[in-house]
Structure formats: structure tokens, C-alpha cells
CSV table of C-alpha atoms in Angstrom, one decimal:
chain,number,residue,atom,x,y,z
A,1,MET,CA,21.9,1.5,0.4
A,2,GLU,CA,24.3,1.9,3.3
A,3,SER,CA,22.5,3.0,6.0
A,4,LYS,CA,19.4,3.4,8.3
A,5,LEU,CA,16.4,4.2,6.1
A,6,ARG,CA,15.6,7.7,7.3
A,7,PRO,CA,15.9,11.5,6.3
A,8,VAL,CA,19.4,11.4,4.8
A,9,THR,CA,19.8,7.9,4.1
A,10,THR,CA,23.6,6.3,2.3
A,11,LEU,CA,23.8,5.4,-0.9
A,12,ASN,CA,26.5,4.4,-2.8
A,13,GLY,CA,28.9,6.1,0.1
A,14,LYS,CA,27.3,9.2,-0.2
A,15,ASN,CA,24.5,10.8,2.1
A,16,TYR,CA,21.4,11.7,0.6
A,17,LEU,CA,18.2,14.2,1.5
A,18,TYR,CA,15.8,10.8,1.2
A,19,PHE,CA,12.5,11.7,-0.3
A,20,ALA,CA,12.0,8.1,-2.5
A,21,GLY,CA,10.7,4.7,-1.0
A,22,THR,CA,7.6,3.9,0.9
A,23,SER,CA,8.2,4.3,4.4
A,24,TYR,CA,5.6,6.8,5.2
A,25,TYR,CA,6.6,8.1,8.9
A,26,GLN,CA,10.2,6.2,8.9
A,27,LEU,CA,9.5,3.6,11.7
A,28,HIS,CA,11.6,1.2,9.7
A,29,ALA,CA,15.3,2.7,11.5
A,30,HIS,CA,12.9,3.9,14.7
A,31,SER,CA,14.9,2.4,18.1
A,32,GLU,CA,11.7,1.0,19.4
A,33,ILE,CA,11.0,-1.1,16.6
A,34,ILE,CA,14.7,-2.0,16.4
A,35,ALA,CA,14.3,-2.7,20.0
A,36,SER,CA,10.8,-4.9,20.1
A,37,ALA,CA,12.9,-6.7,16.3
A,38,VAL,CA,15.7,-7.9,19.3
A,39,GLU,CA,13.3,-8.7,21.9
A,40,ALA,CA,10.6,-11.4,19.5
A,41,THR,CA,14.0,-12.6,18.6
A,42,ARG,CA,15.0,-13.6,21.8
A,43,GLN,CA,11.6,-15.3,22.7
A,44,TRP,CA,10.8,-16.9,19.8
A,45,GLY,CA,13.6,-17.2,17.9
A,46,ILE,CA,14.1,-16.4,13.6
A,47,GLY,CA,11.2,-18.7,13.4
A,48,ALA,CA,8.9,-22.0,13.7
A,49,ALA,CA,10.4,-23.7,10.7
A,50,THR,CA,6.7,-24.7,9.9
A,51,SER,CA,3.5,-23.4,8.8
A,52,ARG,CA,1.6,-21.6,10.8
A,53,THR,CA,-1.8,-25.1,9.8
A,54,ILE,CA,1.0,-27.0,11.8
A,55,ASN,CA,2.2,-25.9,15.1
A,56,GLY,CA,4.0,-22.7,14.0
A,57,THR,CA,1.3,-20.3,15.4
A,58,THR,CA,2.3,-18.5,18.2
A,59,PRO,CA,2.0,-16.2,21.0
A,60,LEU,CA,3.1,-13.8,19.4
A,61,LEU,CA,1.8,-13.8,15.5
A,62,LEU,CA,-2.3,-14.2,17.5
A,63,LYS,CA,-1.0,-11.0,19.6
A,64,LEU,CA,-0.3,-9.1,16.5
A,65,GLU,CA,-3.0,-10.6,14.0
A,66,LYS,CA,-5.2,-9.1,17.6
A,67,LYS,CA,-3.4,-6.0,17.0
A,68,ILE,CA,-4.2,-5.5,13.1
A,69,ALA,CA,-7.8,-6.3,13.7
A,70,ASP,CA,-8.5,-4.2,16.2
A,71,PHE,CA,-6.6,-0.9,14.4
A,72,PHE,CA,-8.6,-1.6,11.3
A,73,GLU,CA,-12.4,-2.3,13.7
A,74,THR,CA,-13.3,-5.4,11.6
A,75,GLU,CA,-13.5,-8.8,13.9
A,76,ASP,CA,-10.0,-10.8,12.7
A,77,ALA,CA,-7.3,-10.3,10.6
A,78,ALA,CA,-4.8,-12.5,9.6
A,79,TYR,CA,-1.3,-12.1,9.3
A,80,LEU,CA,1.4,-13.8,6.2
A,81,PRO,CA,4.7,-12.9,5.3
A,82,SER,CA,4.3,-11.2,2.4
A,83,GLY,CA,2.1,-7.9,0.8
A,84,TYR,CA,2.3,-9.9,-2.7
A,85,LEU,CA,1.1,-13.2,-0.7
A,86,SER,CA,-2.4,-10.9,1.5
A,87,ASN,CA,-3.4,-10.8,-2.5
A,88,LEU,CA,-3.7,-14.1,-3.4
A,89,ALA,CA,-4.7,-15.9,-0.6
A,90,GLY,CA,-7.5,-12.9,0.0
A,91,ILE,CA,-8.9,-13.3,-3.2
A,92,GLN,CA,-8.9,-17.6,-3.4
A,93,ALA,CA,-10.1,-17.4,0.2
A,94,LEU,CA,-13.4,-15.3,-1.5
A,95,GLU,CA,-13.1,-18.2,-4.5
A,96,GLN,CA,-13.5,-20.4,-2.0
A,97,LEU,CA,-16.5,-19.2,-0.9
A,98,GLN,CA,-18.4,-18.8,-4.1
A,99,ILE,CA,-18.2,-15.1,-3.1
A,100,PHE,CA,-17.8,-14.4,-7.1
A,101,ASP,CA,-17.9,-16.2,-10.9
A,102,ARG,CA,-16.2,-13.7,-13.2
A,103,ILE,CA,-13.2,-11.0,-11.7
A,104,PHE,CA,-12.9,-7.6,-13.4
A,105,ILE,CA,-9.6,-5.8,-12.5
A,106,ASP,CA,-8.0,-2.5,-13.1
A,107,GLU,CA,-5.7,-2.7,-16.1
A,108,LYS,CA,-2.9,-1.1,-13.7
A,109,ALA,CA,-3.3,-2.6,-10.7
A,110,HIS,CA,-0.2,-4.4,-9.1
A,111,TYR,CA,0.6,-7.7,-10.5
A,112,SER,CA,0.4,-9.3,-7.4
A,113,ASN,CA,-3.4,-8.4,-8.4
A,114,LEU,CA,-3.8,-10.0,-11.5
A,115,ALA,CA,-1.4,-13.3,-10.1
A,116,GLY,CA,-4.0,-14.0,-7.5
A,117,ALA,CA,-6.9,-12.9,-9.8
A,118,ARG,CA,-5.5,-15.8,-13.0
A,119,GLY,CA,-4.5,-18.1,-9.9
A,120,THR,CA,-8.6,-18.9,-8.8
A,121,GLY,CA,-9.1,-20.3,-12.4
A,122,LYS,CA,-11.8,-18.0,-13.3
A,123,LYS,CA,-12.8,-15.6,-15.9
A,124,VAL,CA,-10.4,-12.4,-15.5
A,125,ILE,CA,-11.6,-9.4,-17.5
A,126,GLN,CA,-9.9,-6.1,-16.4
A,127,PHE,CA,-11.1,-2.7,-16.9
A,128,SER,CA,-9.4,1.2,-18.0
A,129,HIS,CA,-7.6,2.7,-15.2
A,130,LEU,CA,-9.7,4.1,-12.6
A,131,ASP,CA,-12.9,4.2,-14.4
A,132,ALA,CA,-16.8,3.5,-13.1
A,133,ASP,CA,-18.2,3.4,-16.7
A,134,ASN,CA,-15.6,1.5,-18.5
A,135,LEU,CA,-15.4,-1.9,-15.4
A,136,GLU,CA,-19.5,-1.1,-16.2
A,137,LYS,CA,-20.0,-1.5,-19.6
A,138,LYS,CA,-17.3,-5.1,-18.8
A,139,ILE,CA,-19.8,-6.2,-16.3
A,140,LYS,CA,-22.5,-5.8,-18.7
A,141,LYS,CA,-20.4,-8.1,-21.9
A,142,HIS,CA,-18.8,-10.6,-20.2
A,143,LEU,CA,-21.1,-10.9,-16.7
A,144,LYS,CA,-23.4,-14.1,-18.2
A,145,LYS,CA,-26.6,-14.5,-16.2
A,146,GLY,CA,-26.8,-15.3,-12.1
A,147,GLU,CA,-23.1,-14.6,-12.1
A,148,LYS,CA,-21.6,-12.6,-10.2
A,149,PRO,CA,-18.5,-10.2,-9.8
A,150,LEU,CA,-15.7,-9.0,-7.7
A,151,ILE,CA,-13.8,-6.2,-8.9
A,152,VAL,CA,-10.3,-5.7,-7.3
A,153,SER,CA,-8.0,-2.7,-7.6
A,154,ASP,CA,-5.1,-1.1,-6.2
A,155,GLY,CA,-6.3,0.9,-2.7
A,156,LEU,CA,-3.7,4.5,-3.1
A,157,PHE,CA,-2.2,3.7,-6.7
A,158,PRO,CA,1.6,4.7,-5.5
A,159,ILE,CA,3.4,5.8,-8.6
A,160,MET,CA,0.8,8.8,-9.4
A,161,ALA,CA,-1.1,8.9,-5.6
A,162,GLU,CA,-4.4,7.9,-7.2
A,163,VAL,CA,-7.1,6.9,-4.8
A,164,PRO,CA,-10.2,4.3,-7.5
A,165,PRO,CA,-13.6,6.0,-7.4
A,166,VAL,CA,-14.5,3.0,-4.5
A,167,PRO,CA,-18.1,4.6,-3.7
A,168,ALA,CA,-19.0,3.8,-7.6
A,169,TYR,CA,-18.1,0.3,-7.3
A,170,LEU,CA,-19.7,0.1,-5.1
A,171,LYS,CA,-22.9,0.8,-6.8
A,172,ILE,CA,-22.1,-1.8,-9.3
A,173,ALA,CA,-21.0,-4.2,-7.4
A,174,GLU,CA,-24.7,-4.0,-5.4
A,175,ALA,CA,-26.5,-3.3,-8.5
A,176,TYR,CA,-24.3,-7.0,-9.7
A,177,ASP,CA,-24.8,-8.5,-6.9
A,178,GLY,CA,-21.0,-8.7,-6.1
A,179,ALA,CA,-17.6,-7.8,-4.1
A,180,ILE,CA,-14.3,-5.6,-4.3
A,181,TRP,CA,-11.3,-6.5,-3.5
A,182,ILE,CA,-8.6,-3.8,-2.6
A,183,ASP,CA,-5.1,-4.1,-2.2
A,184,ASP,CA,-5.2,-1.4,0.3
A,185,ALA,CA,-0.8,-1.6,1.2
A,186,HIS,CA,-0.4,1.5,0.5
A,187,GLY,CA,-3.5,3.3,1.8
A,188,ALA,CA,-3.4,1.2,5.1
A,189,GLY,CA,-1.1,3.8,7.5
A,190,ILE,CA,-2.0,6.8,5.8
A,191,LEU,CA,-5.3,7.6,4.1
A,192,GLY,CA,-8.0,8.2,6.2
A,193,GLU,CA,-8.8,10.4,9.5
A,194,HIS,CA,-6.9,7.9,11.3
A,195,GLY,CA,-4.5,5.9,8.5
A,196,ARG,CA,-6.9,2.9,8.2
A,197,GLY,CA,-6.8,3.0,5.0
A,198,LEU,CA,-9.6,3.2,1.8
A,199,TYR,CA,-12.6,2.3,3.1
A,200,GLU,CA,-12.2,5.0,5.7
A,201,TYR,CA,-10.6,7.7,3.6
A,202,PHE,CA,-14.7,7.6,1.8
A,203,ASN,CA,-16.1,6.6,5.2
A,204,LEU,CA,-17.5,3.1,3.4
A,205,SER,CA,-19.4,0.3,5.4
A,206,SER,CA,-20.7,-2.7,3.1
A,207,ASP,CA,-20.3,-6.7,4.0
A,208,ARG,CA,-19.8,-6.7,-0.3
A,209,LEU,CA,-16.2,-4.4,1.0
A,210,TYR,CA,-12.6,-6.9,1.8
A,211,SER,CA,-9.3,-6.1,1.9
A,212,GLY,CA,-5.3,-6.4,2.9
A,213,GLY,CA,-2.2,-5.0,3.1
A,214,THR,CA,0.8,-5.0,3.6
A,215,LEU,CA,3.5,-3.9,7.4
A,216,SER,CA,6.3,-3.2,4.8
A,217,LYS,CA,5.5,0.6,4.1
A,218,ALA,CA,3.9,2.6,6.2
A,219,PHE,CA,4.2,0.3,9.3
A,220,GLY,CA,8.1,0.2,9.4
A,221,ALA,CA,7.8,-3.1,9.9
A,222,TYR,CA,7.5,-6.4,7.3
A,223,GLY,CA,4.8,-8.8,6.6
A,224,GLY,CA,1.0,-8.8,4.8
A,225,PHE,CA,-2.1,-8.8,6.3
A,226,ILE,CA,-5.7,-10.0,5.9
A,227,ILE,CA,-8.7,-7.8,7.7
A,228,GLY,CA,-12.7,-9.2,8.1
A,229,ASP,CA,-15.1,-11.9,9.4
A,230,ASN,CA,-14.1,-14.6,11.5
A,231,ARG,CA,-15.9,-16.6,8.5
A,232,PHE,CA,-13.7,-14.8,5.9
A,233,ILE,CA,-10.7,-14.9,7.9
A,234,HIS,CA,-10.9,-18.6,9.3
A,235,THR,CA,-11.0,-19.3,5.5
A,236,VAL,CA,-7.8,-17.6,4.8
A,237,LYS,CA,-5.9,-19.0,6.7
A,238,SER,CA,-6.6,-22.8,6.2
A,239,GLY,CA,-6.2,-22.2,2.4
A,240,GLU,CA,-3.4,-22.6,0.1
A,241,VAL,CA,-1.3,-19.7,0.8
A,242,MET,CA,-1.1,-20.1,4.7
A,243,THR,CA,-1.0,-23.6,5.0
A,244,GLY,CA,1.7,-23.8,2.7
A,245,THR,CA,3.8,-21.4,3.9
A,246,ASN,CA,6.0,-21.3,6.4
A,247,SER,CA,5.1,-19.0,9.6
A,248,PRO,CA,6.4,-15.8,9.4
A,249,PRO,CA,9.7,-15.0,11.2
A,250,SER,CA,10.0,-13.1,15.1
A,251,ALA,CA,11.6,-10.2,14.5
A,252,ILE,CA,9.5,-8.8,11.7
A,253,ALA,CA,6.0,-9.8,13.5
A,254,GLY,CA,7.5,-8.5,16.3
A,255,ALA,CA,8.6,-5.2,14.2
A,256,ALA,CA,4.8,-5.5,12.6
A,257,SER,CA,3.1,-5.2,16.6
A,258,ARG,CA,5.4,-1.8,17.8
A,259,GLY,CA,4.4,-0.3,14.6
A,260,ILE,CA,1.2,-0.1,14.3
A,261,GLU,CA,1.2,0.3,18.4
A,262,MET,CA,3.0,3.6,17.4
A,263,ILE,CA,0.6,5.1,15.0
A,264,LYS,CA,-2.0,4.0,16.5
A,265,ASN,CA,-0.7,5.4,19.7
A,266,ASN,CA,0.7,8.8,17.6
A,267,PRO,CA,-1.9,10.1,15.5
A,268,GLU,CA,0.9,13.8,15.2
A,269,PHE,CA,2.5,11.3,12.9
A,270,LEU,CA,0.0,11.1,11.0
A,271,ARG,CA,-1.1,15.2,11.3
A,272,ARG,CA,2.8,16.3,10.8
A,273,LEU,CA,2.6,13.6,7.3
A,274,LYS,CA,-0.4,15.3,5.3
A,275,SER,CA,1.0,18.3,6.7
A,276,ASN,CA,4.1,17.4,4.5
A,277,ALA,CA,2.5,16.4,1.8
A,278,LEU,CA,0.0,18.8,1.5
A,279,TYR,CA,3.3,21.9,2.2
A,280,LEU,CA,4.9,19.9,-0.4
A,281,LYS,CA,2.6,20.1,-3.0
A,282,ALA,CA,1.4,24.1,-2.3
A,283,LYS,CA,5.5,24.3,-3.3
A,284,ILE,CA,6.0,22.4,-6.2
A,285,LYS,CA,2.6,23.6,-7.7
A,286,SER,CA,4.2,27.3,-6.5
A,287,ILE,CA,7.5,26.2,-9.4
A,288,GLY,CA,5.5,25.1,-12.4
A,289,ILE,CA,4.7,21.2,-11.6
A,290,ALA,CA,1.2,20.1,-11.8
A,291,ALA,CA,0.3,18.2,-8.1
A,292,GLU,CA,-3.5,17.3,-6.7
A,293,GLU,CA,-4.0,19.2,-3.6
A,294,ASN,CA,-4.4,16.5,-1.6
A,295,ALA,CA,-2.8,15.5,1.2
A,296,ILE,CA,-1.2,12.1,-0.3
A,297,PRO,CA,2.5,11.7,0.2
A,298,ILE,CA,3.7,11.4,-3.1
A,299,VAL,CA,4.3,14.1,-5.8
A,300,ALA,CA,5.5,12.3,-9.6
A,301,PHE,CA,6.0,14.3,-12.4
A,302,SER,CA,7.4,13.8,-16.4
A,303,SER,CA,9.7,16.2,-18.1
A,304,GLY,CA,10.4,15.3,-21.3
A,305,ASN,CA,11.7,11.5,-21.9
A,306,ALA,CA,13.7,9.1,-19.5
A,307,GLU,CA,17.1,10.5,-20.8
A,308,LYS,CA,16.2,14.3,-19.8
A,309,MET,CA,14.8,12.6,-16.2
A,310,GLU,CA,17.5,10.6,-15.1
A,311,LYS,CA,19.3,13.7,-16.0
A,312,ILE,CA,17.5,15.7,-13.5
A,313,GLN,CA,18.0,12.5,-10.8
A,314,GLN,CA,21.0,13.4,-11.1
A,315,MET,CA,21.6,16.6,-10.6
A,316,LEU,CA,19.7,16.4,-7.6
A,317,MET,CA,21.9,13.5,-6.8
A,318,ASN,CA,24.8,16.3,-7.3
A,319,LYS,CA,22.7,18.6,-4.8
A,320,GLY,CA,22.7,15.6,-2.4
A,321,ILE,CA,19.3,14.7,-2.9
A,322,TYR,CA,17.7,11.6,-3.8
A,323,ILE,CA,14.2,11.1,-5.3
A,324,GLN,CA,13.4,8.0,-7.6
A,325,PHE,CA,13.4,7.6,-11.5
A,326,VAL,CA,11.2,4.6,-12.1
A,327,LYS,CA,9.0,2.5,-14.1
A,328,TYR,CA,7.0,0.6,-12.6
A,329,ILE,CA,3.1,0.3,-13.6
A,330,GLY,CA,1.2,3.3,-14.3
A,331,ALA,CA,4.9,5.2,-14.7
A,332,GLY,CA,4.7,5.2,-19.0
A,333,SER,CA,7.0,4.2,-21.2
A,334,GLU,CA,9.2,7.3,-20.5
A,335,GLY,CA,9.1,6.5,-16.6
A,336,ILE,CA,8.0,9.6,-14.3
A,337,LEU,CA,10.1,11.1,-11.8
A,338,ARG,CA,9.1,10.1,-7.8
A,339,ILE,CA,8.6,12.1,-4.7
A,340,VAL,CA,7.9,10.8,-1.6
A,341,VAL,CA,7.7,13.4,1.9
A,342,SER,CA,7.8,11.7,5.2
A,343,SER,CA,6.2,12.5,8.7
A,344,ALA,CA,10.0,13.1,9.6
A,345,HIS,CA,11.4,15.6,7.2
A,346,THR,CA,11.5,18.9,7.8
A,347,LYS,CA,9.8,22.5,6.1
A,348,GLU,CA,13.5,23.4,5.2
A,349,GLU,CA,14.5,20.3,3.7
A,350,ILE,CA,11.1,20.5,1.9
A,351,ASP,CA,12.2,23.6,0.4
A,352,PHE,CA,15.7,22.7,-0.2
A,353,LEU,CA,13.8,19.9,-2.4
A,354,VAL,CA,11.3,23.1,-4.4
A,355,ASN,CA,15.0,25.3,-4.3
A,356,SER,CA,16.8,22.9,-5.9
A,357,LEU,CA,14.3,21.5,-8.9
A,358,ALA,CA,13.2,25.2,-9.8
A,359,PHE,CA,16.7,25.7,-10.5
A,360,ILE,CA,17.5,22.6,-12.4
A,361,LEU,CA,14.5,23.2,-14.8
């Protein structure tokens, strides 16, 4: 990538209409985000060069955590250097609070969730992808009397744009006195009426529900976060992950702070994203590609084997369009073609993509 991230992005010296990645509002190159990063760096320097628990907690970071908590309507929040670390720190804190005894994790959950689960030293059992019935079977088989389960899943599986059946998971958690950890990296900022993520999407509220995410996707910045009540967040902040990592750089904290403000104060971003997602999916279906009828801005499809899909990607690139051919968790052994639309794309750009794809297929 040889330019700022934008609807037309320069890759290896050539401009492409860019339908990839995870910048759902194309905020990563927004002038206000960049200005906030520069201003934060001028005021606070590159970083504190120490951990949060020594003297690396700055007013900048405290202000950001307050904004995160306010956005997601929780008591408190913790900000970490990456979304990967959020899953490690969150699951570790739940273990320290003795919330669970065994972990049951979706077999296609992100690597960081599995790393966090294994890092607790507790027994980890995988259940079939998105399958509440299989989850309960595994709990009945592996959970001993008096033990409590922790159910772990992504909030939005980014390759196939799948949403887990969390209401069903919650009923299971209630039945076995357990809890749920959701890695809402992709859902935060785009799911729900206000973009508060998976729990808002399902209108769920329970003290058994815990989650974290990242500001590196919808919010146009970088760094992970964990949200929850004061006791839980205090445990996160005093845990090994936050005490053992340097305080995040000022620039990304400043950018994140502005990104949250922009999404909160501009609901038209989310409305436009949903409109574009629905428009893309209607057009894609008209050329014979299956797509779920929802406002999630991702369409993934396979076409033959890996060689054929790479050829399709290259033919689109020859027309000046870039979509992803990926081999990732959930993509299968041959990989998958993945299209991501942002709120910044125009209907004409979407039409050009779909018409070009129709010609190739």
C-alpha cells in the first residue's frame, strides 16, 4: 500500500478502487483523525516509555477510556496497545475473578481468543462453529459438577460475515452459571442501532456478558479496549498484560479519541454504511452470488479452486478494482474472495465493481 487508505488506494504503484480491509468508515486517512494524532504527539510526545501501572497513565489515556466507556454505555473501560492483547487481558481477568472453571470456544474463533484461553491454564474445549446445540453437548460432556463455563466467540466472524447466536449462548450460560466473552473486534462500531456491537445488535443485557474489541477497524485508529463494570476493569488494569506492556503511543490514542467522537456524533456514517451494504448485496445477488440479506458490509464467496479465484482477483485488478483473495480462519482450504464496502463508497463505484464481476464470471 503506497497511499493513504481511501476508496481509491495505491497498491504497488497503481490506483485501485479498493473494496477490502476493515476500515468500514474510511476514517484512517481522515484529516481530523490525523490532526488529532499530531496534536496528541506534540503535547504528550511519542509515549510514556513505561507501563500504565508505573507512571505511563496520562490524561490523554484516561480521557480516551472515559470516551470508550461512554460510547458503549458501561461503567469503565481499559485501553490496550492492540486488540490481540484485549482478548488475552480480558480472559485472564475473568480467570482471576474466578468467573469460570472451563472454557468452551468456537472452533473458528480468532487466534488471540485461543491464546488467551490457553494462557489461563484452564481446560479448553472447542465447539462446532456457531452451533449452540453442540456447545451444550460439549458442556454436558466436559463440565464437572460445581464447575462454571466460559463461552468464547468472535462477535462478527470477518471472513464470512457471520454473527454467533449469542442469545442461545446466554441461555446456556444462565443454565450452567457461566459467562460469555465476546471478541467484538469487527462488530464494534458497525453492529447495533448505534454501533455498540454485538450485544446491542441482539439487545442483550446481563452481568454474564463480557467483551473487548479494537479501535483499528471502524474507529480509524489503533489499539484494543475492554469494557465492563468497575471491578472487572480494575482487574484488567492490574493484570499481567497491562502491567507488562508499555503505555500505548500518544498518536494512536489521540486518533482513537477523535474516531470515537466522530462515529458517536455522526450517525449518518452508520446509516450510509448500512445503505451501501444492502445495496451491494442486492446487486451481488442479481448476478447470481449468494449474499445474506443484512446490513453487514462484507460479501464473501467462493468460485472453483484457489487458482481460479486468484485469476478472478487479477482480472478485477486489471480493471482497476481490488478485492481480497484470502486464506484465513473460516475461509476453507482453497480460500475465499471477500468484498468489503465502506460508508465512503458511492453507488456508482459499487455498480462498477458488480458489473465488472458479472462480466468476469
